[in-house]
PDB file of C-alpha atoms in Angstrom:
ATOM      1  CA  MET A  95     -44.272  19.967 -71.476  1.00  0.00           C
ATOM      2  CA  LEU A  96     -46.090  20.251 -74.913  1.00  0.00           C
ATOM      3  CA  ASN A  97     -49.732  20.832 -73.432  1.00  0.00           C
ATOM      4  CA  LYS A  98     -48.381  23.427 -70.933  1.00  0.00           C
ATOM      5  CA  LEU A  99     -46.715  25.398 -73.927  1.00  0.00           C
ATOM      6  CA  LEU A 100     -49.647  25.103 -76.299  1.00  0.00           C
ATOM      7  CA  SER A 101     -52.100  26.576 -73.886  1.00  0.00           C
ATOM      8  CA  PHE A 102     -50.780  29.811 -74.138  1.00  0.00           C
ATOM      9  CA  LEU A 103     -52.261  29.562 -77.456  1.00  0.00           C
ATOM     10  CA  PHE A 104     -55.531  27.716 -76.817  1.00  0.00           C
ATOM     11  CA  PRO A 105     -56.807  25.455 -73.744  1.00  0.00           C
ATOM     12  CA  VAL A 106     -55.683  22.186 -73.595  1.00  0.00           C
ATOM     13  CA  THR A 107     -57.948  19.467 -71.784  1.00  0.00           C
ATOM     14  CA  ILE A 108     -56.168  16.529 -70.429  1.00  0.00           C
ATOM     15  CA  PHE A 109     -59.033  14.911 -68.127  1.00  0.00           C
ATOM     16  CA  LYS A 110     -62.741  15.209 -68.399  1.00  0.00           C
ATOM     17  CA  GLN A 111     -65.287  12.919 -66.427  1.00  0.00           C
ATOM     18  CA  ASN A 112     -68.752  12.939 -65.045  1.00  0.00           C
ATOM     19  CA  SER A 113     -68.827  12.353 -61.316  1.00  0.00           C
ATOM     20  CA  SER A 114     -71.755  11.207 -59.243  1.00  0.00           C
ATOM     21  CA  VAL A 115     -72.218  14.378 -57.647  1.00  0.00           C
ATOM     22  CA  SER A 116     -70.743  17.042 -59.662  1.00  0.00           C
ATOM     23  CA  SER A 117     -71.460  17.808 -63.283  1.00  0.00           C
ATOM     24  CA  SER A 118     -68.626  17.396 -65.817  1.00  0.00           C
ATOM     25  CA  ILE A 119     -65.418  18.034 -64.334  1.00  0.00           C
ATOM     26  CA  GLU A 120     -62.321  19.250 -66.663  1.00  0.00           C
ATOM     27  CA  ILE A 121     -58.587  19.459 -65.939  1.00  0.00           C
ATOM     28  CA  THR A 122     -57.146  22.095 -68.468  1.00  0.00           C
ATOM     29  CA  TRP A 123     -53.814  23.534 -69.171  1.00  0.00           C
ATOM     30  CA  ASN A 124     -54.835  27.125 -69.766  1.00  0.00           C
ATOM     31  CA  ASN A 125     -52.223  29.905 -70.116  1.00  0.00           C
ATOM     32  CA  GLY A 126     -49.273  27.715 -68.823  1.00  0.00           C
ATOM     33  CA  GLN A 127     -51.537  26.719 -65.601  1.00  0.00           C
ATOM     34  CA  LEU A 128     -53.311  23.664 -64.672  1.00  0.00           C
ATOM     35  CA  VAL A 129     -57.039  24.163 -64.023  1.00  0.00           C
ATOM     36  CA  MET A 130     -60.089  22.446 -62.809  1.00  0.00           C
ATOM     37  CA  ASP A 131     -63.296  23.715 -64.517  1.00  0.00           C
ATOM     38  CA  SER A 132     -66.717  22.426 -64.489  1.00  0.00           C
ATOM     39  CA  LYS A 133     -68.907  22.630 -67.253  1.00  0.00           C
ATOM     40  CA  ASN A 134     -69.838  26.391 -67.458  1.00  0.00           C
ATOM     41  CA  THR A 135     -67.576  28.061 -64.860  1.00  0.00           C
ATOM     42  CA  ASN A 136     -64.072  27.749 -63.090  1.00  0.00           C
ATOM     43  CA  TYR A 137     -63.893  25.468 -60.029  1.00  0.00           C
ATOM     44  CA  SER A 138     -60.136  25.994 -58.996  1.00  0.00           C
ATOM     45  CA  TYR A 139     -57.232  28.072 -59.968  1.00  0.00           C
ATOM     46  CA  GLY A 140     -57.426  30.456 -62.690  1.00  0.00           C
ATOM     47  CA  SER A 141     -60.004  33.119 -61.989  1.00  0.00           C
ATOM     48  CA  LEU A 142     -61.325  31.344 -58.925  1.00  0.00           C
ATOM     49  CA  GLN A 143     -57.849  31.558 -57.255  1.00  0.00           C
ATOM     50  CA  ARG A 144     -57.626  35.201 -58.149  1.00  0.00           C
ATOM     51  CA  ILE A 145     -61.075  35.937 -56.758  1.00  0.00           C
ATOM     52  CA  LEU A 146     -60.398  34.482 -53.372  1.00  0.00           C
ATOM     53  CA  ARG A 147     -57.223  35.728 -52.807  1.00  0.00           C
ATOM     54  CA  ARG A 148     -58.902  39.253 -53.532  1.00  0.00           C
ATOM     55  CA  GLY A 149     -60.676  38.337 -50.639  1.00  0.00           C
ATOM     56  CA  LEU A 150     -57.960  37.406 -48.218  1.00  0.00           C
ATOM     57  CA  GLN A 151     -55.973  40.270 -49.537  1.00  0.00           C
ATOM     58  CA  SER A 152     -58.892  42.306 -47.883  1.00  0.00           C
ATOM     59  CA  ILE A 153     -58.560  40.453 -44.836  1.00  0.00           C
ATOM     60  CA  GLY A 154     -54.816  41.082 -44.610  1.00  0.00           C
ATOM     61  CA  PHE A 155     -52.244  38.132 -45.256  1.00  0.00           C
ATOM     62  CA  GLU A 156     -50.634  38.971 -42.144  1.00  0.00           C
ATOM     63  CA  ASN A 157     -53.770  38.794 -40.237  1.00  0.00           C
ATOM     64  CA  ILE A 158     -54.381  35.534 -41.611  1.00  0.00           C
ATOM     65  CA  LYS A 159     -51.250  34.085 -40.975  1.00  0.00           C
ATOM     66  CA  ASN A 160     -51.389  34.711 -37.202  1.00  0.00           C
ATOM     67  CA  LEU A 161     -54.986  32.648 -37.073  1.00  0.00           C
ATOM     68  CA  ASP A 162     -54.547  29.173 -35.686  1.00  0.00           C
ATOM     69  CA  SER A 163     -57.787  27.555 -37.668  1.00  0.00           C
ATOM     70  CA  ILE A 164     -59.574  27.870 -40.937  1.00  0.00           C
ATOM     71  CA  LEU A 165     -62.589  25.920 -42.151  1.00  0.00           C
ATOM     72  CA  VAL A 166     -62.857  25.994 -46.117  1.00  0.00           C
ATOM     73  CA  LEU A 167     -66.367  24.715 -47.254  1.00  0.00           C
ATOM     74  CA  GLY A 168     -65.987  23.668 -50.820  1.00  0.00           C
ATOM     75  CA  VAL A 169     -62.402  22.209 -51.534  1.00  0.00           C
ATOM     76  CA  ALA A 170     -62.661  21.441 -55.345  1.00  0.00           C
ATOM     77  CA  GLY A 171     -59.106  21.406 -56.478  1.00  0.00           C
ATOM     78  CA  GLY A 172     -57.831  23.377 -53.640  1.00  0.00           C
ATOM     79  CA  SER A 173     -56.785  26.626 -54.890  1.00  0.00           C
ATOM     80  CA  VAL A 174     -57.438  28.510 -52.038  1.00  0.00           C
ATOM     81  CA  ILE A 175     -55.833  26.211 -49.846  1.00  0.00           C
ATOM     82  CA  LYS A 176     -52.827  26.578 -51.762  1.00  0.00           C
ATOM     83  CA  THR A 177     -52.911  30.218 -51.405  1.00  0.00           C
ATOM     84  CA  LEU A 178     -53.286  30.118 -47.796  1.00  0.00           C
ATOM     85  CA  VAL A 179     -50.349  27.304 -47.449  1.00  0.00           C
ATOM     86  CA  ASN A 180     -47.790  28.678 -50.496  1.00  0.00           C
ATOM     87  CA  GLU A 181     -48.593  32.631 -50.348  1.00  0.00           C
ATOM     88  CA  ILE A 182     -49.596  33.384 -46.973  1.00  0.00           C
ATOM     89  CA  ASN A 183     -47.354  30.580 -45.030  1.00  0.00           C
ATOM     90  CA  PHE A 184     -50.417  29.634 -42.875  1.00  0.00           C
ATOM     91  CA  LYS A 185     -49.329  27.300 -40.530  1.00  0.00           C
ATOM     92  CA  GLY A 186     -52.060  26.467 -38.630  1.00  0.00           C
ATOM     93  CA  GLU A 187     -54.981  23.731 -38.953  1.00  0.00           C
ATOM     94  CA  ILE A 188     -56.945  23.926 -42.424  1.00  0.00           C
ATOM     95  CA  THR A 189     -60.073  21.812 -42.386  1.00  0.00           C
ATOM     96  CA  GLY A 190     -61.541  21.203 -45.744  1.00  0.00           C
ATOM     97  CA  VAL A 191     -65.206  20.047 -46.475  1.00  0.00           C
ATOM     98  CA  GLU A 192     -66.099  18.837 -49.741  1.00  0.00           C
ATOM     99  CA  ILE A 193     -69.118  16.491 -50.812  1.00  0.00           C
ATOM    100  CA  ASP A 194     -67.611  15.086 -53.832  1.00  0.00           C
ATOM    101  CA  PRO A 195     -64.999  12.411 -53.265  1.00  0.00           C
ATOM    102  CA  GLU A 196     -64.102  12.169 -57.078  1.00  0.00           C
ATOM    103  CA  ILE A 197     -62.790  15.820 -57.033  1.00  0.00           C
ATOM    104  CA  ILE A 198     -60.665  15.084 -54.047  1.00  0.00           C
ATOM    105  CA  SER A 199     -59.112  12.364 -55.921  1.00  0.00           C
ATOM    106  CA  LEU A 200     -58.532  14.411 -58.948  1.00  0.00           C
ATOM    107  CA  ALA A 201     -57.273  17.539 -56.498  1.00  0.00           C
ATOM    108  CA  ASN A 202     -54.994  14.901 -54.941  1.00  0.00           C
ATOM    109  CA  LYS A 203     -53.840  13.671 -58.612  1.00  0.00           C
ATOM    110  CA  TYR A 204     -53.423  16.880 -60.251  1.00  0.00           C
ATOM    111  CA  PHE A 205     -52.919  19.498 -57.782  1.00  0.00           C
ATOM    112  CA  ASN A 206     -51.071  17.185 -55.000  1.00  0.00           C
ATOM    113  CA  ILE A 207     -52.990  18.587 -51.913  1.00  0.00           C
ATOM    114  CA  ASP A 208     -52.442  15.652 -50.141  1.00  0.00           C
ATOM    115  CA  GLU A 209     -49.114  16.647 -49.898  1.00  0.00           C
ATOM    116  CA  ILE A 210     -50.357  19.709 -47.519  1.00  0.00           C
ATOM    117  CA  GLN A 211     -49.464  18.676 -44.053  1.00  0.00           C
ATOM    118  CA  ASN A 212     -51.734  20.861 -42.088  1.00  0.00           C
ATOM    119  CA  LEU A 213     -54.638  20.061 -44.039  1.00  0.00           C
ATOM    120  CA  THR A 214     -57.296  17.620 -42.938  1.00  0.00           C
ATOM    121  CA  ILE A 215     -60.173  16.755 -45.821  1.00  0.00           C
ATOM    122  CA  ILE A 216     -63.466  15.708 -44.695  1.00  0.00           C
ATOM    123  CA  ILE A 217     -65.840  14.288 -47.301  1.00  0.00           C
ATOM    124  CA  ASP A 218     -69.399  15.619 -46.483  1.00  0.00           C
ATOM    125  CA  ASP A 219     -72.226  17.670 -46.962  1.00  0.00           C
ATOM    126  CA  ALA A 220     -71.133  21.351 -45.771  1.00  0.00           C
ATOM    127  CA  SER A 221     -74.692  21.880 -44.648  1.00  0.00           C
ATOM    128  CA  LYS A 222     -74.706  18.660 -42.581  1.00  0.00           C
ATOM    129  CA  PHE A 223     -71.093  19.517 -41.348  1.00  0.00           C
ATOM    130  CA  VAL A 224     -71.574  22.620 -39.829  1.00  0.00           C
ATOM    131  CA  GLN A 225     -74.594  21.237 -37.853  1.00  0.00           C
ATOM    132  CA  LYS A 226     -72.741  18.472 -36.119  1.00  0.00           C
ATOM    133  CA  THR A 227     -69.254  19.782 -35.632  1.00  0.00           C
ATOM    134  CA  ASP A 228     -68.257  20.875 -32.343  1.00  0.00           C
ATOM    135  CA  LYS A 229     -65.130  22.805 -33.587  1.00  0.00           C
ATOM    136  CA  THR A 230     -64.832  26.717 -33.891  1.00  0.00           C
ATOM    137  CA  PHE A 231     -62.743  28.618 -36.491  1.00  0.00           C
ATOM    138  CA  ASP A 232     -60.778  31.619 -36.768  1.00  0.00           C
ATOM    139  CA  LEU A 233     -61.780  31.978 -40.491  1.00  0.00           C
ATOM    140  CA  ILE A 234     -64.628  30.170 -42.312  1.00  0.00           C
ATOM    141  CA  ILE A 235     -64.315  30.298 -46.323  1.00  0.00           C
ATOM    142  CA  ILE A 236     -67.388  29.324 -48.067  1.00  0.00           C
ATOM    143  CA  ASP A 237     -67.069  28.376 -51.916  1.00  0.00           C
ATOM    144  CA  ILE A 238     -69.577  26.326 -53.165  1.00  0.00           C
ATOM    145  CA  PHE A 239     -71.364  25.954 -56.228  1.00  0.00           C
ATOM    146  CA  GLN A 240     -73.118  23.619 -58.590  1.00  0.00           C
ATOM    147  CA  ASP A 241     -71.281  24.634 -61.953  1.00  0.00           C
ATOM    148  CA  ASN A 242     -72.210  27.981 -62.045  1.00  0.00           C
ATOM    149  CA  SER A 243     -75.237  28.343 -59.639  1.00  0.00           C
ATOM    150  CA  MET A 244     -75.328  28.476 -56.046  1.00  0.00           C
ATOM    151  CA  PRO A 245     -77.215  25.636 -53.578  1.00  0.00           C
ATOM    152  CA  GLU A 246     -79.982  27.459 -51.884  1.00  0.00           C
ATOM    153  CA  PHE A 247     -79.068  25.965 -48.438  1.00  0.00           C
ATOM    154  CA  LEU A 248     -76.302  28.339 -48.095  1.00  0.00           C
ATOM    155  CA  PHE A 249     -78.686  31.607 -47.973  1.00  0.00           C
ATOM    156  CA  GLU A 250     -81.295  29.601 -45.513  1.00  0.00           C
ATOM    157  CA  SER A 251     -81.443  30.869 -41.740  1.00  0.00           C
ATOM    158  CA  GLU A 252     -80.562  27.589 -40.192  1.00  0.00           C
ATOM    159  CA  PHE A 253     -77.347  27.232 -42.057  1.00  0.00           C
ATOM    160  CA  VAL A 254     -76.260  30.691 -41.814  1.00  0.00           C
ATOM    161  CA  GLU A 255     -76.815  31.145 -38.109  1.00  0.00           C
ATOM    162  CA  LYS A 256     -75.034  27.746 -37.149  1.00  0.00           C
ATOM    163  CA  THR A 257     -72.375  29.162 -39.405  1.00  0.00           C
ATOM    164  CA  ILE A 258     -72.227  32.269 -37.597  1.00  0.00           C
ATOM    165  CA  SER A 259     -71.740  30.290 -34.263  1.00  0.00           C
ATOM    166  CA  LEU A 260     -68.526  28.559 -35.479  1.00  0.00           C
ATOM    167  CA  ILE A 261     -66.579  32.102 -36.026  1.00  0.00           C
ATOM    168  CA  ASN A 262     -64.344  32.932 -33.153  1.00  0.00           C
ATOM    169  CA  PRO A 263     -64.326  36.025 -31.439  1.00  0.00           C
ATOM    170  CA  GLY A 264     -62.017  38.354 -33.831  1.00  0.00           C
ATOM    171  CA  GLY A 265     -62.410  35.739 -36.505  1.00  0.00           C
ATOM    172  CA  TYR A 266     -63.646  36.147 -40.120  1.00  0.00           C
ATOM    173  CA  LEU A 267     -66.084  34.647 -42.571  1.00  0.00           C
ATOM    174  CA  LEU A 268     -65.411  34.932 -46.308  1.00  0.00           C
ATOM    175  CA  PHE A 269     -68.370  34.050 -48.821  1.00  0.00           C
ATOM    176  CA  ASN A 270     -67.762  33.810 -52.552  1.00  0.00           C
ATOM    177  CA  THR A 271     -71.135  34.459 -54.231  1.00  0.00           C
ATOM    178  CA  MET A 272     -72.001  34.937 -57.967  1.00  0.00           C
ATOM    179  CA  ILE A 273     -74.140  37.455 -59.238  1.00  0.00           C
ATOM    180  CA  ASN A 274     -76.110  36.784 -62.633  1.00  0.00           C
ATOM    181  CA  SER A 275     -79.442  38.987 -61.626  1.00  0.00           C
ATOM    182  CA  LYS A 276     -80.913  41.642 -59.564  1.00  0.00           C
ATOM    183  CA  ALA A 277     -82.735  38.680 -57.490  1.00  0.00           C
ATOM    184  CA  ASP A 278     -79.072  37.417 -56.746  1.00  0.00           C
ATOM    185  CA  LEU A 279     -78.123  41.196 -55.279  1.00  0.00           C
ATOM    186  CA  GLU A 280     -81.307  41.081 -53.234  1.00  0.00           C
ATOM    187  CA  ARG A 281     -80.334  37.497 -52.088  1.00  0.00           C
ATOM    188  CA  ASN A 282     -77.203  38.664 -50.815  1.00  0.00           C
ATOM    189  CA  LYS A 283     -78.434  41.803 -49.343  1.00  0.00           C
ATOM    190  CA  HIS A 284     -80.803  39.140 -47.109  1.00  0.00           C
ATOM    191  CA  PHE A 285     -77.842  37.278 -46.369  1.00  0.00           C
ATOM    192  CA  VAL A 286     -75.896  40.438 -45.084  1.00  0.00           C
ATOM    193  CA  ASN A 287     -78.916  41.378 -43.048  1.00  0.00           C
ATOM    194  CA  HIS A 288     -77.881  38.320 -40.693  1.00  0.00           C
ATOM    195  CA  PHE A 289     -75.211  40.291 -39.233  1.00  0.00           C
ATOM    196  CA  ASN A 290     -76.667  43.405 -38.626  1.00  0.00           C
ATOM    197  CA  LYS A 291     -75.589  43.242 -34.903  1.00  0.00           C
ATOM    198  CA  ALA A 292     -72.932  44.929 -32.666  1.00  0.00           C
ATOM    199  CA  GLU A 293     -70.856  42.124 -32.898  1.00  0.00           C
ATOM    200  CA  PHE A 294     -70.081  42.046 -36.524  1.00  0.00           C
ATOM    201  CA  THR A 295     -68.489  44.234 -39.064  1.00  0.00           C
ATOM    202  CA  THR A 296     -69.782  43.432 -42.820  1.00  0.00           C
ATOM    203  CA  TYR A 297     -68.644  44.825 -46.114  1.00  0.00           C
ATOM    204  CA  THR A 298     -68.783  43.317 -49.838  1.00  0.00           C
ATOM    205  CA  LEU A 299     -66.248  43.344 -52.735  1.00  0.00           C
ATOM    206  CA  PRO A 300     -68.480  43.523 -55.803  1.00  0.00           C
ATOM    207  CA  LYS A 301     -67.898  42.594 -59.460  1.00  0.00           C
ATOM    208  CA  VAL A 302     -64.532  40.606 -58.601  1.00  0.00           C
ATOM    209  CA  GLU A 303     -63.753  38.953 -62.079  1.00  0.00           C
ATOM    210  CA  VAL A 304     -67.115  40.518 -63.417  1.00  0.00           C
ATOM    211  CA  TYR A 305     -69.468  38.036 -61.873  1.00  0.00           C
ATOM    212  CA  ASN A 306     -68.609  37.574 -58.471  1.00  0.00           C
ATOM    213  CA  GLU A 307     -69.269  39.268 -55.069  1.00  0.00           C
ATOM    214  CA  LEU A 308     -67.260  38.557 -51.855  1.00  0.00           C
ATOM    215  CA  ILE A 309     -69.013  38.914 -48.345  1.00  0.00           C
ATOM    216  CA  VAL A 310     -66.771  39.611 -45.611  1.00  0.00           C
ATOM    217  CA  VAL A 311     -67.664  39.443 -42.142  1.00  0.00           C
ATOM    218  CA  ARG A 312     -65.434  39.955 -38.840  1.00  0.00           C
ATOM    219  CA  ARG A 313     -66.800  38.972 -35.495  1.00  0.00           C
ATOM    220  CA  GLU A 314     -65.661  41.718 -33.268  1.00  0.00           C
ATOM    221  CA  ARG A 315     -66.777  39.425 -30.056  1.00  0.00           C
TER     222      ARG A 315
END
């Protein structure tokens, strides 16, 4: 494919649109790989896939492979789901929550996530989904951005406490955040303080791909 070959010299955008929910979404060939980008940042595959893979590696691929259920809040193109299925060989139930149906249409068309047998996609606002679901999960992955910023609800006590309640004993939370200022660092410290309890073990992976900080939580009991 010519576009794929040319992408080793310069990025080749093959699709671009504004969705009703998200900002500009682009599908681009970059260094021989198809990626999904917003106006100012990578949304799926590319650097984002490397960032979340680093978090999954810190938990341990073998640990994850033996889990039963995973919740992904913020699907976009589905790169972390592809890592779970293709690299980790996870066979359990994956539930993906994405607010933007147009992004899911693109993820199906260009990245074939609708072919993943153990994946259920729910079109919903993550903040509303966690409040009403009656399911619990062995791993919750939060990867929600609005272009290069993060919605405030992700750090509000109501959302955090409800999300905590959805983690099974022995389960994990993997939260991808972006650090652009000292205020963002303080925001993350405040988030981690929610887990200063005996039943949780928490650590961070700072400066992943320069601007991202991963927060990993294990629920011991």
